Amino acid sequence: MRILIVEDTPDVAEAASASLGRAGFACDVAPTLADAHACAGITGYAAIVLDLNLPDGSGRDFLRERRRAGDRTPVLVLTAQFSVDERVAALDDGADDYLVKPFDLRELEARLRALTRREAGRAENRMVLGGLDFDPGAQSLRVNGAAVTATRRELALLNLLIANRGRIMPKDRLFDGLFGFENADVGTNTIELYVARLRKKLAGSGVSIETHRGLGYRLDLDG
Amino acid sequence: MRILIVEDTPDVAEAASASLGRAGFACDVAPTLADAHACAGITGYAAIVLDLNLPDGSGRDFLRERRRAGDRTPVLVLTAQFSVDERVAALDDGADDYLVKPFDLRELEARLRALTRREAGRAENRMVLGGLDFDPGAQSLRVNGAAVTATRRELALLNLLIANRGRIMPKDRLFDGLFGFENADVGTNTIELYVARLRKKLAGSGVSIETHRGLGYRLDLDG
DNA sequence: GCCAAGCTGTCATCAAGCTGTCATGCGGGC
DNA sequence: GCCCGCATGACAGCTTGATGACAGCTTGGC
């Protein structure tokens, strides 16, 4: 799950990026509208966090342009004041949610989880599949009822695979979802590595990750 | 499905070629207009990805020439800036779609699929025929409801045959769709080989691949 | 601030399975 | 009957993925 944070205050952007990173999201930060356009053009995002007040224009323009271009990526808008007008305007422009600054990082995290969840067509956070019980909010994983510890990257990968359950996910797509731009130089071998680590932890759960040579990986129930 | 990528930046061309290759397209790369003309003269393409800014001229000239010569191959144009003028001009010249650089490889893939699909007159990606259910986007194949694993080449061949369902496809045409120039020295026997492999996997699906001696192969419902 | 523990990603090596060639056999057409 | 085109099994090369070991770095405890 890759997130774009459009925010020009370094402190806020950094804090949000760190917090969301811990929560299993891969984050890219864009301090200007121009950067935001560039990022959104290069890769797809599971959601966008958009500050309205930016040095080179209003986030509303960015939002409107994206929507006009047919992009339906969930957007969470950050507003400075709790003005009903501004709030309504943002939603009219196509925002999916808003948060008033200053905000609690945990709330940002929770709302983003709700947005990406909604996109995947799920009503609740928890995902149960076979003997596997995964809650991305609590970052908790259970296999056949027993709690299993997994690292951030492992959970992020699992999250992606479950969200695309039954579909073959190309390795580069998984890579995009796991790493932001600042980690672009990481070897693609790491995906194979984490798949191997995940497989060990999922052993006996009735869920497995199939390899499709030259195509990618697919998570699904056994059999 | 064979694609011509006219792009002079090696990184971009390579990334696109790799990504599309995984998606089941056979790609040729032409770094100059001269190369592009040569390739387009030698073989037909399901679509052309055309960068406008090339070392030996503008892609627009290439596009205009092709259209004037009566070629209706779908063309997706890559533009550097999001300029409305340039965009309109490209569409006027006969482009079918455009993408602003930098772009997301997934989007390129999706748009090409849309273009080639449109050419085949289908509205949806998924193809259902008898007991056969094939989704080229997810690279997933089901026979009578059961998932069947197939390799990249097998899927590419199936894709071609289904897209031309009911029509006899000459072997050299299938060959062109499966292999780019860099594989030009592959024996034509390989087509027979992959037809045989596909037949095994499609057994009992109600769909079969008929041999027409000296003419080619035809995929259709039994009976 | 220091230290320990564990997470991360690289490398090298090994295994798997895809790919295309070859050889052989079959069957239709002339 | 002969020839040509196609079918198919076996095989070797090679790309791609799997996996164990390791070093650097981050993180959290004290």
PDB file of C-alpha atoms in Angstrom, chain A residues 5-6 15 23 79 87 125 134 138-139 150 162 196 200-201 206:
ATOM      1  CA  ILE A   5       1.710  12.779   1.100  1.00  0.00           C
ATOM      2  CA  VAL A   6       1.321  16.239  -0.452  1.00  0.00           C
ATOM      3  CA  ALA A  15       6.021  12.828  11.060  1.00  0.00           C
ATOM      4  CA  ALA A  23       1.921   1.187  10.079  1.00  0.00           C
ATOM      5  CA  THR A  79      -7.605  21.579   6.108  1.00  0.00           C
ATOM      6  CA  ARG A  87     -14.959  21.192   3.925  1.00  0.00           C
ATOM      7  CA  ASN A 125     -10.380  -4.108   8.515  1.00  0.00           C
ATOM      8  CA  PHE A 134      -4.927 -10.634   9.663  1.00  0.00           C
ATOM      9  CA  ALA A 138      -3.519  -3.838  14.933  1.00  0.00           C
ATOM     10  CA  GLN A 139      -0.681  -5.205  12.765  1.00  0.00           C
ATOM     11  CA  ALA A 150       5.785 -10.599  11.586  1.00  0.00           C
ATOM     12  CA  ILE A 162      -4.485 -10.545   0.430  1.00  0.00           C
ATOM     13  CA  ALA A 196      10.070 -16.823   1.387  1.00  0.00           C
ATOM     14  CA  LYS A 200       7.386 -19.925   6.446  1.00  0.00           C
ATOM     15  CA  LYS A 201       5.054 -18.010   8.732  1.00  0.00           C
ATOM     16  CA  GLY A 206      -4.457 -23.306   4.336  1.00  0.00           C
TER      17      GLY A 206
END
